[in-house]
Amino acid sequence: MSNTNLQLRSLITAGGELQLSLRQSQIPELAADEVLIRVLASPINPSDLGLLLGPADLSTARAGGTPDSPTLTAKIPPQSMNSVAQRIDQSMMVGNEGAGVVVKAGADAQKLLGKTVAALGGGMYAQYRVAKAAACLVLPEGTTPAEGASCFVNPLTALSMVETMRRENHTALVHTAAASNLGQMLNKICLKDGIALVNIVRSDEQAATLRAQGAEHVCNSTSSNFMQELTDAIATTGATLAFDAVGGGKLANQILICMEAAILRKSTSYNRYGSPVHKQVYAYGVLDTRPIEIDRSEVGMAWSVGGWLLTWFLEKIGPQATQKLRERVASELKTTFASHYTAEISLIEALQLEVIKAYNRRATGEKYLINPNKGEQ
Amino acid sequence: MSNTNLQLRSLITAGGELQLSLRQSQIPELAADEVLIRVLASPINPSDLGLLLGPADLSTARAGGTPDSPTLTAKIPPQSMNSVAQRIDQSMMVGNEGAGVVVKAGADAQKLLGKTVAALGGGMYAQYRVAKAAACLVLPEGTTPAEGASCFVNPLTALSMVETMRRENHTALVHTAAASNLGQMLNKICLKDGIALVNIVRSDEQAATLRAQGAEHVCNSTSSNFMQELTDAIATTGATLAFDAVGGGKLANQILICMEAAILRKSTSYNRYGSPVHKQVYAYGVLDTRPIEIDRSEVGMAWSVGGWLLTWFLEKIGPQATQKLRERVASELKTTFASHYTAEISLIEALQLEVIKAYNRRATGEKYLINPNKGEQ
């Protein structure tokens, strides 16, 4: 094998330009506890898009470079520069998670040689990635890199939503963009574990997908009777916790309003501050970048809307609890946590404007997989 | 004394009308552990206005009744009826807190007879109020009912903000509408206890008031340089917790943005999810009834905005911790927790439209006191 490595890089300049490129770099010597993974599959998650494209205006995008080493540049709107101030002029590696084959191993990590492993930690949109042996999850025999590529972000997020529910004393869940890859996993977990889940989707097709997978409570936010249907589903399930992938506009507010209405249905006395039952919405995604609007007039005072991030949640629960979640993922990788991909693309394809537009649509149920060694031996 | 009692009542009808009136009622027999308070002072707090006027449109208000028993009616906008569904056709007593003299006492409460006491629990806009002896706070010798009228809501709220800060591991505070009666108390507490407080006000006069009382950090939200000034003050104090009396529009968002910017000033590495330091805004008031708008692009993921209510907070910390706060209030009633009133009005005056408009302006630093026995012997 060659000693050079091709990495996808994202840079935002002080002048307000996003620059995507492929960079050749040397593969460093491995420490005793490190391995070198030949990356064969790495998904493009919404969280990756945030780092990859930032707030760039893709209508200004221009292709450059050569066929073998393409580049793409686009303008960052001036009002968005504040939000990326901390990354200006730093060439960022991209790709939260992925899987591949260990092709080289340090002295203490020889037993991983030849194994198919998954890893989390960034920089997976590269032909090769150095990783700590301890951070690698050895995939069960017979698992392909593509099958194991998404075994951290979505599976751990879905499991952590359920874990958050238990730790914060809720008994049922609401989830938005519920027909997403992640949403389908959450639905499977809840069905398996007997947890009531209210799925919010935006089309009848998405509703049908979830119902075909056994979902009992599915509400279409484009229905003219959405508020009534959501209140009914929340009243039936008793959900007081929602995980919201959308996070812009009025959806979080609608969920809080329906939760409060569902609780008040069972209440007989008036409290000017609303029900004392705490209603929580965690905005974990940014599918809608508009401001979140919270009109409190029908929500009462016992509510909270806040950000939620997998990494910080796992830090909070600690390594032992995290390991339990990881073990469950490994054991159900081809069932509960199976991912489906719209297309497999190379690093070069990942920089082509038409392809970027496709994976940046973030359409529910669509997900792209980068194979940095696509077409290579 | 007569056996009848005059109470201010607020009713919202199913037809969408607010009806304010004075109702004559019989004073019930006292249980052994009860006392009868002749109410001499009860403040009009923002929380009282919520119950008293609801979402009524005062431009539709009409006076009625007789000079001795006036009424006031006003329309509730149809879109606001949902928010009051639970109180329809229930005649509500009003007045969270107040003080007066115990004029009658049950067998087990004789030692309170003749004492000036303060009480919390609603229905204080009445000539007489029956209360449990255990719920009465005996005011220190030499304290007038007016001086003791506001010894629960504002003082306990201000102390509970500091208590929340400690329990949720923050070390400094931001407060909005900071020149209010409550804000001035909080400022005094923080100065006394050595806690850094960032005061947000809306005018130079308000800023001057607080500075004259020793406040170090005062930011005027109408300043053209507000965001910079607020970020500087937050960076100096390290505040990551805000109590927001306004709760509509962009102010909560501005506070979160400045907190994040202040934290990032000390950070060297870029994290696409922003700083992991949790930033909390509690919206405890509704001075601005518009929706709260949270644009997350400069806030990161470690944030939360939620409702906060004194009653529920005190329930959470329990009776012993609450009692400690009450004792501090009693001992500093004429200093830290002194209230100032714009005017003292009678129950009849409280129903006059011009007076309602005055106390409903909720102007910072203005507060009205109802004396239900004003002009009586």
GROMACS .gro file of C-alpha atoms in nm, chain A:
model
  377
    1MET     CA    1   0.000   0.000   0.000
    2SER     CA    2   0.103   0.356  -0.059
    3ASN     CA    3   0.203   0.580   0.227
    4THR     CA    4  -0.021   0.867   0.119
    5ASN     CA    5  -0.374   0.938   0.221
    6LEU     CA    6  -0.651   1.137   0.057
    7GLN     CA    7  -0.866   1.338   0.298
    8LEU     CA    8  -1.170   1.554   0.237
    9ARG     CA    9  -1.117   1.899   0.388
   10SER     CA   10  -1.350   2.189   0.464
   11LEU     CA   11  -1.211   2.538   0.514
   12ILE     CA   12  -1.387   2.869   0.575
   13THR     CA   13  -1.170   3.173   0.505
   14ALA     CA   14  -1.179   3.505   0.686
   15GLY     CA   15  -1.293   3.647   0.351
   16GLY     CA   16  -1.618   3.453   0.378
   17GLU     CA   17  -1.554   3.162   0.144
   18LEU     CA   18  -1.613   2.792   0.196
   19GLN     CA   19  -1.347   2.579   0.025
   20LEU     CA   20  -1.389   2.205  -0.010
   21SER     CA   21  -1.093   2.007  -0.136
   22LEU     CA   22  -0.913   1.674  -0.123
   23ARG     CA   23  -0.575   1.684   0.043
   24GLN     CA   24  -0.290   1.437   0.008
   25SER     CA   25  -0.114   1.373   0.335
   26GLN     CA   26   0.143   1.132   0.476
   27ILE     CA   27   0.017   0.851   0.696
   28PRO     CA   28   0.195   0.894   1.030
   29GLU     CA   29   0.375   0.619   1.220
   30LEU     CA   30   0.141   0.429   1.451
   31ALA     CA   31   0.179   0.429   1.828
   32ALA     CA   32   0.167   0.092   2.001
   33ASP     CA   33  -0.202   0.130   2.087
   34GLU     CA   34  -0.311   0.261   1.746
   35VAL     CA   35  -0.440   0.103   1.428
   36LEU     CA   36  -0.475   0.221   1.070
   37ILE     CA   37  -0.822   0.175   0.926
   38ARG     CA   38  -0.875   0.162   0.550
   39VAL     CA   39  -1.210   0.341   0.548
   40LEU     CA   40  -1.466   0.174   0.322
   41ALA     CA   41  -1.791   0.332   0.437
   42SER     CA   42  -1.880   0.656   0.615
   43PRO     CA   43  -2.233   0.803   0.620
   44ILE     CA   44  -2.321   1.166   0.557
   45ASN     CA   45  -2.523   1.252   0.866
   46PRO     CA   46  -2.690   1.591   0.921
   47SER     CA   47  -2.424   1.663   1.183
   48ASP     CA   48  -2.153   1.607   0.919
   49LEU     CA   49  -2.322   1.850   0.683
   50GLY     CA   50  -2.297   2.121   0.948
   51LEU     CA   51  -1.921   2.092   0.951
   52LEU     CA   52  -1.878   2.018   0.581
   53LEU     CA   53  -2.085   2.300   0.433
   54GLY     CA   54  -2.128   2.537   0.728
   55PRO     CA   55  -2.378   2.812   0.648
   56ALA     CA   56  -2.255   2.842   0.286
   57ASP     CA   57  -2.494   2.968   0.021
   58LEU     CA   58  -2.482   2.686  -0.234
   59SER     CA   59  -2.643   2.903  -0.501
   60THR     CA   60  -2.299   3.073  -0.521
   61ALA     CA   61  -2.107   2.744  -0.548
   62ARG     CA   62  -1.837   2.706  -0.816
   63ALA     CA   63  -1.644   2.396  -0.910
   64GLY     CA   64  -1.268   2.418  -0.957
   65GLY     CA   65  -0.951   2.209  -0.947
   66THR     CA   66  -0.889   1.910  -1.171
   67PRO     CA   67  -1.093   1.594  -1.235
   68ASP     CA   68  -0.864   1.401  -0.998
   69SER     CA   69  -0.852   1.675  -0.739
   70PRO     CA   70  -1.169   1.879  -0.765
   71THR     CA   71  -1.252   2.173  -0.541
   72LEU     CA   72  -1.572   2.352  -0.462
   73THR     CA   73  -1.607   2.706  -0.332
   74ALA     CA   74  -1.914   2.896  -0.212
   75LYS     CA   75  -1.985   3.218  -0.030
   76ILE     CA   76  -2.078   3.241   0.339
   77PRO     CA   77  -2.348   3.509   0.393
   78PRO     CA   78  -2.190   3.792   0.598
   79GLN     CA   79  -2.453   3.763   0.871
   80SER     CA   80  -2.353   3.399   0.922
   81MET     CA   81  -1.982   3.461   0.972
   82ASN     CA   82  -2.023   3.506   1.349
   83SER     CA   83  -2.151   3.152   1.381
   84VAL     CA   84  -1.828   3.011   1.233
   85ALA     CA   85  -1.581   3.259   1.385
   86GLN     CA   86  -1.406   2.983   1.580
   87ARG     CA   87  -1.317   2.778   1.271
   88ILE     CA   88  -1.194   3.054   1.039
   89ASP     CA   89  -0.885   2.955   0.837
   90GLN     CA   90  -0.865   2.610   0.997
   91SER     CA   91  -0.871   2.322   0.750
   92MET     CA   92  -1.123   2.081   0.906
   93MET     CA   93  -1.139   1.704   0.852
   94VAL     CA   94  -1.492   1.574   0.818
   95GLY     CA   95  -1.684   1.253   0.879
   96ASN     CA   96  -1.801   1.159   1.227
   97GLU     CA   97  -1.815   0.786   1.192
   98GLY     CA   98  -1.736   0.503   0.956
   99ALA     CA   99  -1.613   0.151   0.914
  100GLY     CA  100  -1.332  -0.023   0.734
  101VAL     CA  101  -1.061  -0.283   0.763
  102VAL     CA  102  -0.759  -0.259   0.991
  103VAL     CA  103  -0.459  -0.276   0.756
  104LYS     CA  104  -0.183  -0.191   1.002
  105ALA     CA  105  -0.160  -0.212   1.380
  106GLY     CA  106   0.075  -0.096   1.654
  107ALA     CA  107   0.259  -0.347   1.872
  108ASP     CA  108  -0.019  -0.368   2.131
  109ALA     CA  109  -0.305  -0.379   1.881
  110GLN     CA  110  -0.201  -0.669   1.657
  111LYS     CA  111  -0.514  -0.868   1.731
  112LEU     CA  112  -0.719  -0.614   1.533
  113LEU     CA  113  -0.520  -0.667   1.213
  114GLY     CA  114  -0.752  -0.769   0.929
  115LYS     CA  115  -1.066  -0.708   1.135
  116THR     CA  116  -1.360  -0.504   1.010
  117VAL     CA  117  -1.411  -0.227   1.265
  118ALA     CA  118  -1.623   0.081   1.314
  119ALA     CA  119  -1.495   0.403   1.466
  120LEU     CA  120  -1.623   0.740   1.584
  121GLY     CA  121  -1.426   1.058   1.618
  122GLY     CA  122  -1.416   1.263   1.302
  123GLY     CA  123  -1.203   1.264   0.990
  124MET     CA  124  -1.357   0.950   0.842
  125TYR     CA  125  -1.399   1.105   0.496
  126ALA     CA  126  -1.046   0.985   0.417
  127GLN     CA  127  -0.892   0.679   0.259
  128TYR     CA  128  -0.715   0.596   0.583
  129ARG     CA  129  -0.777   0.693   0.943
  130VAL     CA  130  -0.552   0.636   1.244
  131ALA     CA  131  -0.752   0.540   1.553
  132LYS     CA  132  -0.691   0.420   1.906
  133ALA     CA  133  -0.749   0.046   1.921
  134ALA     CA  134  -0.973   0.093   2.225
  135ALA     CA  135  -1.199   0.326   2.028
  136CYS     CA  136  -1.265   0.065   1.758
  137LEU     CA  137  -1.576  -0.146   1.768
  138VAL     CA  138  -1.502  -0.485   1.613
  139LEU     CA  139  -1.801  -0.571   1.398
  140PRO     CA  140  -1.957  -0.917   1.432
  141GLU     CA  141  -1.836  -1.179   1.185
  142GLY     CA  142  -2.011  -1.141   0.849
  143THR     CA  143  -2.080  -0.770   0.884
  144THR     CA  144  -1.976  -0.551   0.589
  145PRO     CA  145  -1.824  -0.204   0.639
  146ALA     CA  146  -2.141  -0.055   0.485
  147GLU     CA  147  -2.354  -0.239   0.740
  148GLY     CA  148  -2.137  -0.113   1.023
  149ALA     CA  149  -2.070   0.240   0.896
  150SER     CA  150  -2.353   0.402   1.091
  151CYS     CA  151  -2.328   0.208   1.413
  152PHE     CA  152  -2.249   0.504   1.638
  153VAL     CA  153  -2.434   0.826   1.565
  154ASN     CA  154  -2.785   0.711   1.481
  155PRO     CA  155  -2.805   0.395   1.694
  156LEU     CA  156  -2.651   0.559   2.002
  157THR     CA  157  -2.867   0.867   1.952
  158ALA     CA  158  -3.184   0.661   1.936
  159LEU     CA  159  -3.085   0.453   2.238
  160SER     CA  160  -2.981   0.768   2.426
  161MET     CA  161  -3.321   0.923   2.365
  162VAL     CA  162  -3.479   0.629   2.543
  163GLU     CA  163  -3.211   0.649   2.813
  164THR     CA  164  -3.281   1.022   2.858
  165MET     CA  165  -3.651   0.943   2.891
  166ARG     CA  166  -3.584   0.697   3.171
  167ARG     CA  167  -3.332   0.915   3.354
  168GLU     CA  168  -3.554   1.225   3.342
  169ASN     CA  169  -3.862   1.037   3.459
  170HIS     CA  170  -4.074   1.044   3.148
  171THR     CA  171  -4.261   0.735   3.032
  172ALA     CA  172  -4.322   0.791   2.661
  173LEU     CA  173  -4.171   0.983   2.372
  174VAL     CA  174  -4.256   1.216   2.086
  175HIS     CA  175  -4.021   1.222   1.787
  176THR     CA  176  -4.021   1.448   1.481
  177ALA     CA  177  -3.892   1.375   1.131
  178ALA     CA  178  -3.981   1.032   1.257
  179ALA     CA  179  -3.946   0.851   0.925
  180SER     CA  180  -3.573   0.931   0.909
  181ASN     CA  181  -3.316   0.653   0.939
  182LEU     CA  182  -3.282   0.752   1.303
  183GLY     CA  183  -3.658   0.768   1.349
  184GLN     CA  184  -3.707   0.421   1.209
  185MET     CA  185  -3.446   0.291   1.454
  186LEU     CA  186  -3.616   0.466   1.743
  187ASN     CA  187  -3.948   0.315   1.635
  188LYS     CA  188  -3.795  -0.033   1.632
  189ILE     CA  189  -3.636   0.017   1.975
  190CYS     CA  190  -3.962   0.143   2.125
  191LEU     CA  191  -4.162  -0.144   1.975
  192LYS     CA  192  -3.909  -0.394   2.106
  193ASP     CA  193  -3.889  -0.236   2.452
  194GLY     CA  194  -4.261  -0.165   2.489
  195ILE     CA  195  -4.225   0.214   2.501
  196ALA     CA  196  -4.506   0.431   2.365
  197LEU     CA  197  -4.379   0.655   2.084
  198VAL     CA  198  -4.563   0.933   1.903
  199ASN     CA  199  -4.413   0.970   1.555
  200ILE     CA  200  -4.453   1.307   1.379
  201VAL     CA  201  -4.399   1.301   1.003
  202ARG     CA  202  -4.470   1.534   0.712
  203SER     CA  203  -4.639   1.310   0.457
  204ASP     CA  204  -4.874   1.018   0.427
  205GLU     CA  205  -4.598   0.815   0.261
  206GLN     CA  206  -4.376   0.861   0.566
  207ALA     CA  207  -4.667   0.770   0.792
  208ALA     CA  208  -4.726   0.454   0.587
  209THR     CA  209  -4.357   0.359   0.613
  210LEU     CA  210  -4.366   0.378   0.992
  211ARG     CA  211  -4.704   0.206   1.019
  212ALA     CA  212  -4.571  -0.078   0.802
  213GLN     CA  213  -4.294  -0.112   1.060
  214GLY     CA  214  -4.547  -0.146   1.339
  215ALA     CA  215  -4.577   0.213   1.459
  216GLU     CA  216  -4.905   0.273   1.641
  217HIS     CA  217  -4.905   0.652   1.682
  218VAL     CA  218  -4.817   0.849   1.369
  219CYS     CA  219  -4.927   1.212   1.320
  220ASN     CA  220  -4.885   1.401   0.994
  221SER     CA  221  -4.799   1.765   1.065
  222THR     CA  222  -4.949   1.870   0.731
  223SER     CA  223  -5.290   1.729   0.829
  224SER     CA  224  -5.557   1.995   0.880
  225ASN     CA  225  -5.642   1.821   1.205
  226PHE     CA  226  -5.281   1.785   1.323
  227MET     CA  227  -5.317   1.954   1.662
  228GLN     CA  228  -5.617   1.741   1.754
  229GLU     CA  229  -5.450   1.421   1.637
  230LEU     CA  230  -5.127   1.499   1.818
  231THR     CA  231  -5.312   1.584   2.139
  232ASP     CA  232  -5.503   1.256   2.117
  233ALA     CA  233  -5.184   1.056   2.064
  234ILE     CA  234  -5.007   1.233   2.350
  235ALA     CA  235  -5.307   1.184   2.579
  236THR     CA  236  -5.308   0.812   2.498
  237THR     CA  237  -4.935   0.765   2.551
  238GLY     CA  238  -4.872   1.016   2.831
  239ALA     CA  239  -4.565   1.152   2.652
  240THR     CA  240  -4.408   1.458   2.818
  241LEU     CA  241  -4.071   1.442   2.639
  242ALA     CA  242  -4.004   1.513   2.272
  243PHE     CA  243  -3.691   1.489   2.062
  244ASP     CA  244  -3.716   1.734   1.775
  245ALA     CA  245  -3.494   1.704   1.470
  246VAL     CA  246  -3.653   2.007   1.305
  247GLY     CA  247  -3.601   2.276   1.564
  248GLY     CA  248  -3.716   2.577   1.362
  249GLY     CA  249  -4.055   2.745   1.340
  250LYS     CA  250  -4.352   2.642   1.550
  251LEU     CA  251  -4.328   2.264   1.574
  252ALA     CA  252  -4.169   2.252   1.920
  253ASN     CA  253  -4.437   2.493   2.039
  254GLN     CA  254  -4.713   2.279   1.888
  255ILE     CA  255  -4.579   1.976   2.073
  256LEU     CA  256  -4.575   2.165   2.403
  257ILE     CA  257  -4.929   2.295   2.343
  258CYS     CA  258  -5.058   1.945   2.271
  259MET     CA  259  -4.879   1.800   2.574
  260GLU     CA  260  -5.035   2.065   2.797
  261ALA     CA  261  -5.379   2.012   2.642
  262ALA     CA  262  -5.349   1.637   2.690
  263ILE     CA  263  -5.259   1.681   3.057
  264LEU     CA  264  -5.536   1.935   3.119
  265ARG     CA  265  -5.794   1.694   2.976
  266LYS     CA  266  -5.744   1.490   3.291
  267SER     CA  267  -5.741   1.792   3.522
  268THR     CA  268  -6.047   1.936   3.691
  269SER     CA  269  -5.917   2.255   3.855
  270TYR     CA  270  -5.783   2.572   3.697
  271ASN     CA  271  -5.425   2.673   3.761
  272ARG     CA  272  -5.336   3.006   3.609
  273TYR     CA  273  -4.982   2.879   3.554
  274GLY     CA  274  -5.096   2.570   3.371
  275SER     CA  275  -5.027   2.213   3.466
  276PRO     CA  276  -4.729   2.153   3.698
  277VAL     CA  277  -4.623   1.853   3.489
  278HIS     CA  278  -4.288   1.930   3.326
  279LYS     CA  279  -4.294   1.923   2.947
  280GLN     CA  280  -3.959   1.893   2.771
  281VAL     CA  281  -3.859   1.936   2.407
  282TYR     CA  282  -3.499   1.862   2.312
  283ALA     CA  283  -3.401   2.017   1.980
  284TYR     CA  284  -3.129   1.779   1.867
  285GLY     CA  285  -3.135   1.867   1.497
  286VAL     CA  286  -3.145   2.169   1.273
  287LEU     CA  287  -3.346   2.049   0.974
  288ASP     CA  288  -3.516   2.389   0.984
  289THR     CA  289  -3.266   2.668   1.052
  290ARG     CA  290  -3.530   2.933   1.128
  291PRO     CA  291  -3.568   3.050   1.488
  292ILE     CA  292  -3.765   2.830   1.724
  293GLU     CA  293  -4.082   3.018   1.822
  294ILE     CA  294  -4.237   2.955   2.161
  295ASP     CA  295  -4.575   3.118   2.224
  296ARG     CA  296  -4.644   3.043   2.589
  297SER     CA  297  -5.012   3.132   2.605
  298GLU     CA  298  -5.129   2.769   2.588
  299VAL     CA  299  -4.824   2.601   2.737
  300GLY     CA  300  -4.825   2.705   3.102
  301MET     CA  301  -4.503   2.752   3.300
  302ALA     CA  302  -4.375   2.394   3.332
  303TRP     CA  303  -4.187   2.363   3.005
  304SER     CA  304  -3.838   2.363   2.867
  305VAL     CA  305  -3.686   2.369   2.520
  306GLY     CA  306  -3.317   2.306   2.487
  307GLY     CA  307  -3.034   2.164   2.283
  308TRP     CA  308  -2.935   1.800   2.312
  309LEU     CA  309  -2.613   1.647   2.189
  310LEU     CA  310  -2.521   1.279   2.191
  311THR     CA  311  -2.155   1.334   2.281
  312TRP     CA  312  -2.236   1.538   2.590
  313PHE     CA  313  -2.507   1.297   2.695
  314LEU     CA  314  -2.267   1.002   2.676
  315GLU     CA  315  -2.010   1.197   2.878
  316LYS     CA  316  -2.275   1.260   3.140
  317ILE     CA  317  -2.379   0.896   3.175
  318GLY     CA  318  -2.017   0.780   3.173
  319PRO     CA  319  -1.819   0.503   2.998
  320GLN     CA  320  -1.989   0.204   3.161
  321ALA     CA  321  -2.340   0.307   3.065
  322THR     CA  322  -2.213   0.403   2.719
  323GLN     CA  323  -2.052   0.063   2.672
  324LYS     CA  324  -2.385  -0.106   2.744
  325LEU     CA  325  -2.546   0.096   2.467
  326ARG     CA  326  -2.263   0.009   2.225
  327GLU     CA  327  -2.299  -0.360   2.300
  328ARG     CA  328  -2.667  -0.348   2.223
  329VAL     CA  329  -2.593  -0.178   1.891
  330ALA     CA  330  -2.340  -0.446   1.793
  331SER     CA  331  -2.580  -0.727   1.877
  332GLU     CA  332  -2.871  -0.579   1.678
  333LEU     CA  333  -2.677  -0.427   1.390
  334LYS     CA  334  -2.861  -0.614   1.114
  335THR     CA  335  -3.206  -0.577   1.267
  336THR     CA  336  -3.296  -0.282   1.490
  337PHE     CA  337  -3.004  -0.071   1.376
  338ALA     CA  338  -2.989  -0.156   1.006
  339SER     CA  339  -2.929   0.153   0.789
  340HIS     CA  340  -3.032   0.200   0.429
  341TYR     CA  341  -2.843   0.420   0.186
  342THR     CA  342  -2.958   0.610  -0.118
  343ALA     CA  343  -2.621   0.584  -0.290
  344GLU     CA  344  -2.256   0.508  -0.231
  345ILE     CA  345  -2.025   0.787  -0.352
  346SER     CA  346  -1.650   0.842  -0.375
  347LEU     CA  347  -1.456   1.134  -0.223
  348ILE     CA  348  -1.440   1.296  -0.567
  349GLU     CA  349  -1.814   1.257  -0.615
  350ALA     CA  350  -1.872   1.406  -0.269
  351LEU     CA  351  -1.730   1.736  -0.402
  352GLN     CA  352  -1.948   1.752  -0.714
  353LEU     CA  353  -2.211   2.019  -0.690
  354GLU     CA  354  -2.499   1.807  -0.816
  355VAL     CA  355  -2.413   1.534  -0.568
  356ILE     CA  356  -2.378   1.787  -0.286
  357LYS     CA  357  -2.720   1.925  -0.369
  358ALA     CA  358  -2.860   1.573  -0.353
  359TYR     CA  359  -2.717   1.480  -0.013
  360ASN     CA  360  -2.773   1.829   0.127
  361ARG     CA  361  -3.149   1.804   0.063
  362ARG     CA  362  -3.161   1.608   0.390
  363ALA     CA  363  -3.476   1.442   0.260
  364THR     CA  364  -3.638   1.216   0.515
  365GLY     CA  365  -3.524   0.856   0.472
  366GLU     CA  366  -3.245   0.948   0.227
  367LYS     CA  367  -2.888   0.896   0.335
  368TYR     CA  368  -2.562   0.892   0.141
  369LEU     CA  369  -2.261   0.676   0.210
  370ILE     CA  370  -1.908   0.782   0.124
  371ASN     CA  371  -1.666   0.506   0.030
  372PRO     CA  372  -1.329   0.685   0.025
  373ASN     CA  373  -1.177   0.384  -0.148
  374LYS     CA  374  -1.454   0.340  -0.403
  375GLY     CA  375  -1.307   0.205  -0.729
  376GLU     CA  376  -0.971   0.136  -0.564
  377GLN     CA  377  -0.834  -0.214  -0.524
   0.00000   0.00000   0.00000
